[in-house]
Amino acid sequence: MKRRKILKLSSGAIIALPACSAKKDQLTPSVANAIPASSNVAASTQPVKVGANTQYRPPAYVNQGLRNPNMNLPSQFSGKTVSHSRGLSTNPYVAMTFDDGPHPQNTPRLLDMLRARNIKATFYVIGGNVDRYPHIVRRIVAEGHEIGNHTYTHRKLTSLGDSEVSKEMRRTEDAIVRAAGVKPRTMRPPYGALLTRQRNNIFSNFNYPTILWSVDPNDWKRPGASVVTSRILKGAHNGAIILAHDLHAPTVDAMPKTFDGLLSRGFQFITVSQLLAQKGQA
Ligand SMILES: [Zn+2]
């Protein structure tokens, strides 16, 4: 990615705040507004027929096609596993993850796509971008998504000393707290590169498990939106952690068909913390 100048900031005090992913959905609860993800209902432009037996649906979602159900699953996890590349759930749950943002255009566009389908995702943000675009981080959190720590400068951590790694984590955590009032609960190393010793240190010092992935469409190589979609649909499995980058416009272009394709195959979207909190997860 294109590197930007890093802003110099005074480090703020750490504020003890609840974790970011108590995903109490603000939308009207109940199954009334949820089209079952396992159904084969195609995205429809037909007007909804209103009759005596028609259940209420919030207006914002009328004619939106497939939509993730409200997933008020627990997000508190307490396992001792330091690294995860997938969830152990046998339920058809997937966690979409988006790295390297927030980006001033692509991330809001992606948020619109997610909101239209009631999909909650996890954003591994770069601390420098958080300080540049704090309002977008606030929107991410306000719309029920989870924020993860993706370092401040996006350097390869394997070449850094322990104190530098800690500084990367701390500065990013501080930036996220300042921007949105929540603390990240997991981290993802740039390029997936992190030594075992470093993972253990980060786990003990910050309580962050290291989150890798089980599905990688290589979207950063910009293979084209349809290729990104087909790679994700082909690779998806129960408990998948899917890697993508909201930094890249073609990746965001691929998301409507990717989301709709996963929904039509019966997958449901949850956040990384919710995936880790699933029963059976170490
Ligand atoms: Zn990255």
Short mmCIF file of C-alpha atoms and ligand atoms in Angstrom, two decimals:
data_model
loop_
_atom_site.label_atom_id
_atom_site.label_comp_id
_atom_site.label_asym_id
_atom_site.label_seq_id
_atom_site.Cartn_x
_atom_site.Cartn_y
_atom_site.Cartn_z
CA MET A 1 0.00 0.00 0.00
CA LYS A 2 0.95 3.58 -0.41
CA ARG A 3 2.63 4.81 2.71
CA ARG A 4 1.65 8.08 4.22
CA LYS A 5 3.38 10.37 6.57
CA ILE A 6 2.76 9.31 10.14
CA LEU A 7 1.15 11.88 12.34
CA LYS A 8 2.89 12.67 15.59
CA LEU A 9 0.48 12.52 18.45
CA SER A 10 0.78 12.80 22.15
CA SER A 11 -0.18 9.52 23.70
CA GLY A 12 -3.48 9.79 25.50
CA ALA A 13 -4.35 8.14 28.76
CA ILE A 14 -5.80 4.68 28.47
CA ILE A 15 -9.43 4.75 29.25
CA ALA A 16 -11.02 1.61 30.55
CA LEU A 17 -14.04 1.15 28.37
CA PRO A 18 -16.19 -1.80 27.46
CA ALA A 19 -15.05 -3.83 24.52
CA CYS A 20 -16.33 -2.79 21.19
CA SER A 21 -18.48 -5.66 20.27
CA ALA A 22 -21.44 -5.89 22.55
CA LYS A 23 -23.44 -6.11 19.39
CA LYS A 24 -26.88 -5.34 20.64
CA ASP A 25 -28.55 -4.71 17.40
CA GLN A 26 -30.32 -1.41 17.35
CA LEU A 27 -32.73 -2.65 14.74
CA THR A 28 -36.14 -3.98 15.50
CA PRO A 29 -35.58 -7.42 16.95
CA SER A 30 -37.40 -10.60 16.06
CA VAL A 31 -37.42 -12.72 13.03
CA ALA A 32 -40.05 -10.54 11.46
CA ASN A 33 -37.58 -8.55 9.45
CA ALA A 34 -35.19 -11.33 8.61
CA ILE A 35 -35.36 -13.16 5.37
CA PRO A 36 -33.88 -16.57 6.19
CA ALA A 37 -30.32 -16.67 4.93
CA SER A 38 -30.82 -20.23 3.79
CA SER A 39 -33.65 -19.35 1.48
CA ASN A 40 -33.09 -18.83 -2.18
CA VAL A 41 -34.93 -15.57 -2.36
CA ALA A 42 -33.32 -13.54 -5.07
CA ALA A 43 -32.65 -9.86 -4.69
CA SER A 44 -35.99 -8.44 -5.61
CA THR A 45 -37.12 -5.23 -7.10
CA GLN A 46 -40.75 -6.27 -6.79
CA PRO A 47 -42.89 -4.23 -4.45
CA VAL A 48 -43.76 -6.01 -1.23
CA LYS A 49 -47.42 -6.99 -1.07
CA VAL A 50 -48.98 -5.80 2.11
CA GLY A 51 -51.77 -7.98 3.38
CA ALA A 52 -53.37 -8.92 6.66
CA ASN A 53 -50.78 -11.60 7.32
CA THR A 54 -47.76 -9.61 6.24
CA GLN A 55 -45.28 -9.19 9.05
CA TYR A 56 -43.77 -5.82 9.75
CA ARG A 57 -40.43 -5.03 8.14
CA PRO A 58 -38.50 -1.85 8.86
CA PRO A 59 -38.79 0.40 5.80
CA ALA A 60 -35.05 0.75 5.33
CA TYR A 61 -34.78 -2.90 4.42
CA VAL A 62 -37.78 -3.33 2.17
CA ASN A 63 -36.69 -4.67 -1.22
CA GLN A 64 -33.11 -5.11 -0.14
CA GLY A 65 -33.02 -8.76 -1.06
CA LEU A 66 -31.23 -11.21 1.18
CA ARG A 67 -30.33 -9.96 4.57
CA ASN A 68 -28.33 -11.33 7.46
CA PRO A 69 -30.53 -12.14 10.46
CA ASN A 70 -30.02 -10.22 13.67
CA MET A 71 -27.14 -12.05 15.30
CA ASN A 72 -27.14 -11.08 18.94
CA LEU A 73 -24.59 -13.71 19.85
CA PRO A 74 -22.23 -13.37 22.79
CA SER A 75 -18.89 -11.79 21.99
CA GLN A 76 -17.01 -12.42 25.24
CA PHE A 77 -14.33 -15.00 24.66
CA SER A 78 -11.88 -16.24 27.23
CA GLY A 79 -9.85 -18.97 25.58
CA LYS A 80 -6.13 -19.37 25.99
CA THR A 81 -5.42 -19.88 22.31
CA VAL A 82 -3.01 -17.19 21.15
CA SER A 83 -3.61 -17.45 17.38
CA HIS A 84 -6.70 -18.19 15.34
CA SER A 85 -7.09 -18.60 11.62
CA ARG A 86 -10.67 -19.87 11.73
CA GLY A 87 -13.51 -20.48 14.14
CA LEU A 88 -14.35 -23.96 15.33
CA SER A 89 -18.08 -23.45 15.04
CA THR A 90 -20.00 -26.05 13.08
CA ASN A 91 -22.68 -23.45 12.43
CA PRO A 92 -22.61 -21.78 9.03
CA TYR A 93 -21.01 -18.65 10.42
CA VAL A 94 -18.38 -16.61 8.65
CA ALA A 95 -16.47 -13.53 9.79
CA MET A 96 -15.70 -10.99 7.08
CA THR A 97 -12.60 -8.97 7.93
CA PHE A 98 -11.42 -5.81 6.21
CA ASP A 99 -7.86 -4.59 6.64
CA ASP A 100 -5.84 -1.41 6.18
CA GLY A 101 -8.60 1.20 6.47
CA PRO A 102 -10.32 3.31 7.20
CA HIS A 103 -10.28 4.79 3.70
CA PRO A 104 -12.18 8.04 3.11
CA GLN A 105 -14.21 6.79 0.14
CA ASN A 106 -14.06 3.01 0.09
CA THR A 107 -14.91 2.38 3.72
CA PRO A 108 -18.13 4.45 3.79
CA ARG A 109 -19.19 2.79 0.52
CA LEU A 110 -18.56 -0.61 2.08
CA LEU A 111 -20.47 0.38 5.21
CA ASP A 112 -23.50 1.19 3.06
CA MET A 113 -23.34 -2.28 1.50
CA LEU A 114 -23.05 -3.93 4.89
CA ARG A 115 -25.88 -1.90 6.37
CA ALA A 116 -28.22 -2.74 3.50
CA ARG A 117 -27.83 -6.42 4.37
CA ASN A 118 -27.54 -6.14 8.16
CA ILE A 119 -24.09 -7.70 7.96
CA LYS A 120 -21.63 -7.09 10.78
CA ALA A 121 -17.94 -7.26 9.93
CA THR A 122 -14.60 -6.75 11.63
CA PHE A 123 -12.26 -3.95 10.56
CA TYR A 124 -8.53 -4.30 11.22
CA VAL A 125 -7.65 -0.63 11.08
CA ILE A 126 -4.25 1.05 10.82
CA GLY A 127 -3.73 3.51 13.67
CA GLY A 128 -2.40 6.23 11.36
CA ASN A 129 -5.59 6.03 9.31
CA VAL A 130 -7.69 6.09 12.46
CA ASP A 131 -6.11 9.42 13.43
CA ARG A 132 -6.66 10.69 9.89
CA TYR A 133 -10.30 9.62 9.61
CA PRO A 134 -11.69 9.22 13.15
CA HIS A 135 -15.24 10.00 12.01
CA ILE A 136 -15.24 6.88 9.85
CA VAL A 137 -14.11 4.78 12.80
CA ARG A 138 -16.97 6.23 14.81
CA ARG A 139 -19.39 5.24 12.07
CA ILE A 140 -17.96 1.71 11.91
CA VAL A 141 -18.55 1.28 15.64
CA ALA A 142 -21.94 3.03 15.64
CA GLU A 143 -23.17 0.60 13.00
CA GLY A 144 -22.32 -2.41 15.13
CA HIS A 145 -19.08 -3.56 13.55
CA GLU A 146 -16.00 -4.64 15.44
CA ILE A 147 -12.63 -2.92 15.35
CA GLY A 148 -9.34 -4.78 15.52
CA ASN A 149 -5.76 -3.54 15.90
CA HIS A 150 -3.65 -3.68 12.71
CA THR A 151 -0.68 -1.63 14.03
CA TYR A 152 0.00 2.07 13.65
CA THR A 153 2.43 2.10 10.72
CA HIS A 154 1.78 -1.26 9.02
CA ARG A 155 5.39 -2.35 9.23
CA LYS A 156 6.38 -5.99 9.25
CA LEU A 157 6.48 -6.75 12.96
CA THR A 158 8.93 -9.64 12.66
CA SER A 159 11.69 -7.12 12.01
CA LEU A 160 10.87 -4.98 15.04
CA GLY A 161 12.02 -5.24 18.64
CA ASP A 162 9.60 -5.96 21.46
CA SER A 163 9.30 -2.35 22.58
CA GLU A 164 8.56 -1.19 19.04
CA VAL A 165 5.90 -3.86 18.64
CA SER A 166 4.30 -2.78 21.91
CA LYS A 167 4.37 0.82 20.75
CA GLU A 168 2.60 -0.13 17.51
CA MET A 169 -0.12 -1.87 19.49
CA ARG A 170 -0.46 0.85 22.12
CA ARG A 171 -0.56 3.80 19.71
CA THR A 172 -3.25 2.11 17.66
CA GLU A 173 -5.31 1.16 20.68
CA ASP A 174 -5.08 4.74 21.94
CA ALA A 175 -6.13 6.11 18.54
CA ILE A 176 -9.16 3.82 18.41
CA VAL A 177 -10.18 4.73 21.97
CA ARG A 178 -9.85 8.43 21.13
CA ALA A 179 -11.82 8.09 17.91
CA ALA A 180 -14.65 5.82 18.95
CA GLY A 181 -14.46 5.14 22.69
CA VAL A 182 -13.93 1.41 22.33
CA LYS A 183 -10.93 -0.85 22.77
CA PRO A 184 -10.04 -3.42 20.16
CA ARG A 185 -10.11 -7.03 21.37
CA THR A 186 -8.01 -8.78 18.75
CA MET A 187 -5.10 -7.91 16.49
CA ARG A 188 -3.96 -8.89 13.03
CA PRO A 189 -0.30 -8.53 12.07
CA PRO A 190 0.49 -6.82 8.75
CA TYR A 191 1.29 -9.45 6.10
CA GLY A 192 0.26 -12.10 8.63
CA ALA A 193 3.84 -11.96 9.92
CA LEU A 194 4.37 -12.41 13.65
CA LEU A 195 6.80 -14.62 15.54
CA THR A 196 5.43 -17.04 18.12
CA ARG A 197 7.25 -15.16 20.86
CA GLN A 198 5.74 -11.88 19.67
CA ARG A 199 2.26 -13.40 19.59
CA ASN A 200 2.66 -14.59 23.16
CA ASN A 201 3.90 -11.17 24.29
CA ILE A 202 1.01 -9.36 22.64
CA PHE A 203 -1.44 -11.83 24.17
CA SER A 204 -0.04 -11.31 27.68
CA ASN A 205 0.48 -7.55 27.42
CA PHE A 206 -2.62 -6.50 25.49
CA ASN A 207 -4.90 -9.52 25.79
CA TYR A 208 -5.16 -9.63 22.01
CA PRO A 209 -5.32 -12.98 20.29
CA THR A 210 -3.63 -12.90 16.88
CA ILE A 211 -6.21 -13.31 14.13
CA LEU A 212 -5.13 -14.64 10.76
CA TRP A 213 -7.54 -16.05 8.18
CA SER A 214 -8.72 -19.20 6.44
CA VAL A 215 -9.91 -17.64 3.18
CA ASP A 216 -7.63 -15.32 1.21
CA PRO A 217 -8.83 -14.04 -2.17
CA ASN A 218 -5.54 -12.16 -2.72
CA ASP A 219 -7.64 -9.10 -3.40
CA TRP A 220 -4.67 -6.78 -2.79
CA LYS A 221 -3.26 -7.97 -6.11
CA ARG A 222 -6.39 -6.49 -7.70
CA PRO A 223 -7.41 -9.51 -9.80
CA GLY A 224 -10.79 -7.95 -10.60
CA ALA A 225 -14.02 -7.86 -8.64
CA SER A 226 -15.51 -11.04 -10.11
CA VAL A 227 -12.37 -13.03 -9.29
CA VAL A 228 -12.40 -11.77 -5.71
CA THR A 229 -16.04 -12.82 -5.38
CA SER A 230 -15.53 -16.27 -6.86
CA ARG A 231 -12.47 -16.99 -4.72
CA ILE A 232 -14.34 -16.08 -1.55
CA LEU A 233 -17.44 -18.07 -2.49
CA LYS A 234 -15.29 -21.07 -3.40
CA GLY A 235 -13.27 -20.93 -0.19
CA ALA A 236 -16.04 -20.18 2.30
CA HIS A 237 -16.70 -22.77 5.01
CA ASN A 238 -18.31 -22.94 8.44
CA GLY A 239 -16.24 -20.85 10.82
CA ALA A 240 -14.30 -19.11 8.04
CA ILE A 241 -12.35 -15.97 8.70
CA ILE A 242 -12.29 -14.20 5.35
CA LEU A 243 -9.56 -11.70 4.53
CA ALA A 244 -10.21 -8.62 2.39
CA HIS A 245 -8.97 -5.02 2.22
CA ASP A 246 -11.27 -2.01 2.21
CA LEU A 247 -8.28 0.03 1.09
CA HIS A 248 -8.81 -1.22 -2.46
CA ALA A 249 -11.79 0.03 -4.50
CA PRO A 250 -12.07 -3.17 -6.61
CA THR A 251 -12.39 -5.20 -3.41
CA VAL A 252 -15.31 -3.05 -2.30
CA ASP A 253 -16.77 -3.38 -5.81
CA ALA A 254 -16.74 -7.15 -5.30
CA MET A 255 -18.63 -7.10 -2.03
CA PRO A 256 -22.31 -6.88 -3.09
CA LYS A 257 -22.06 -10.11 -5.09
CA THR A 258 -19.83 -11.67 -2.45
CA PHE A 259 -22.24 -10.91 0.39
CA ASP A 260 -25.29 -11.94 -1.62
CA GLY A 261 -23.57 -15.12 -2.77
CA LEU A 262 -22.64 -16.11 0.77
CA LEU A 263 -26.12 -15.31 2.06
CA SER A 264 -27.76 -17.34 -0.71
CA ARG A 265 -25.53 -20.29 0.25
CA GLY A 266 -26.86 -20.12 3.80
CA PHE A 267 -23.90 -18.44 5.49
CA GLN A 268 -24.51 -15.94 8.27
CA PHE A 269 -22.16 -13.15 9.19
CA ILE A 270 -20.76 -12.60 12.67
CA THR A 271 -17.78 -10.69 14.02
CA VAL A 272 -14.43 -12.21 14.94
CA SER A 273 -15.15 -11.90 18.68
CA GLN A 274 -18.49 -13.57 18.23
CA LEU A 275 -16.78 -16.35 16.32
CA LEU A 276 -14.22 -16.82 19.08
CA ALA A 277 -17.00 -16.85 21.69
CA GLN A 278 -18.73 -19.75 19.97
CA LYS A 279 -19.03 -22.91 22.00
CA GLY A 280 -16.21 -25.30 21.39
CA GLN A 281 -13.74 -22.53 20.60
CA ALA A 282 -10.49 -23.02 22.50
ZN ZN B 1 -2.62 -4.90 6.27
#
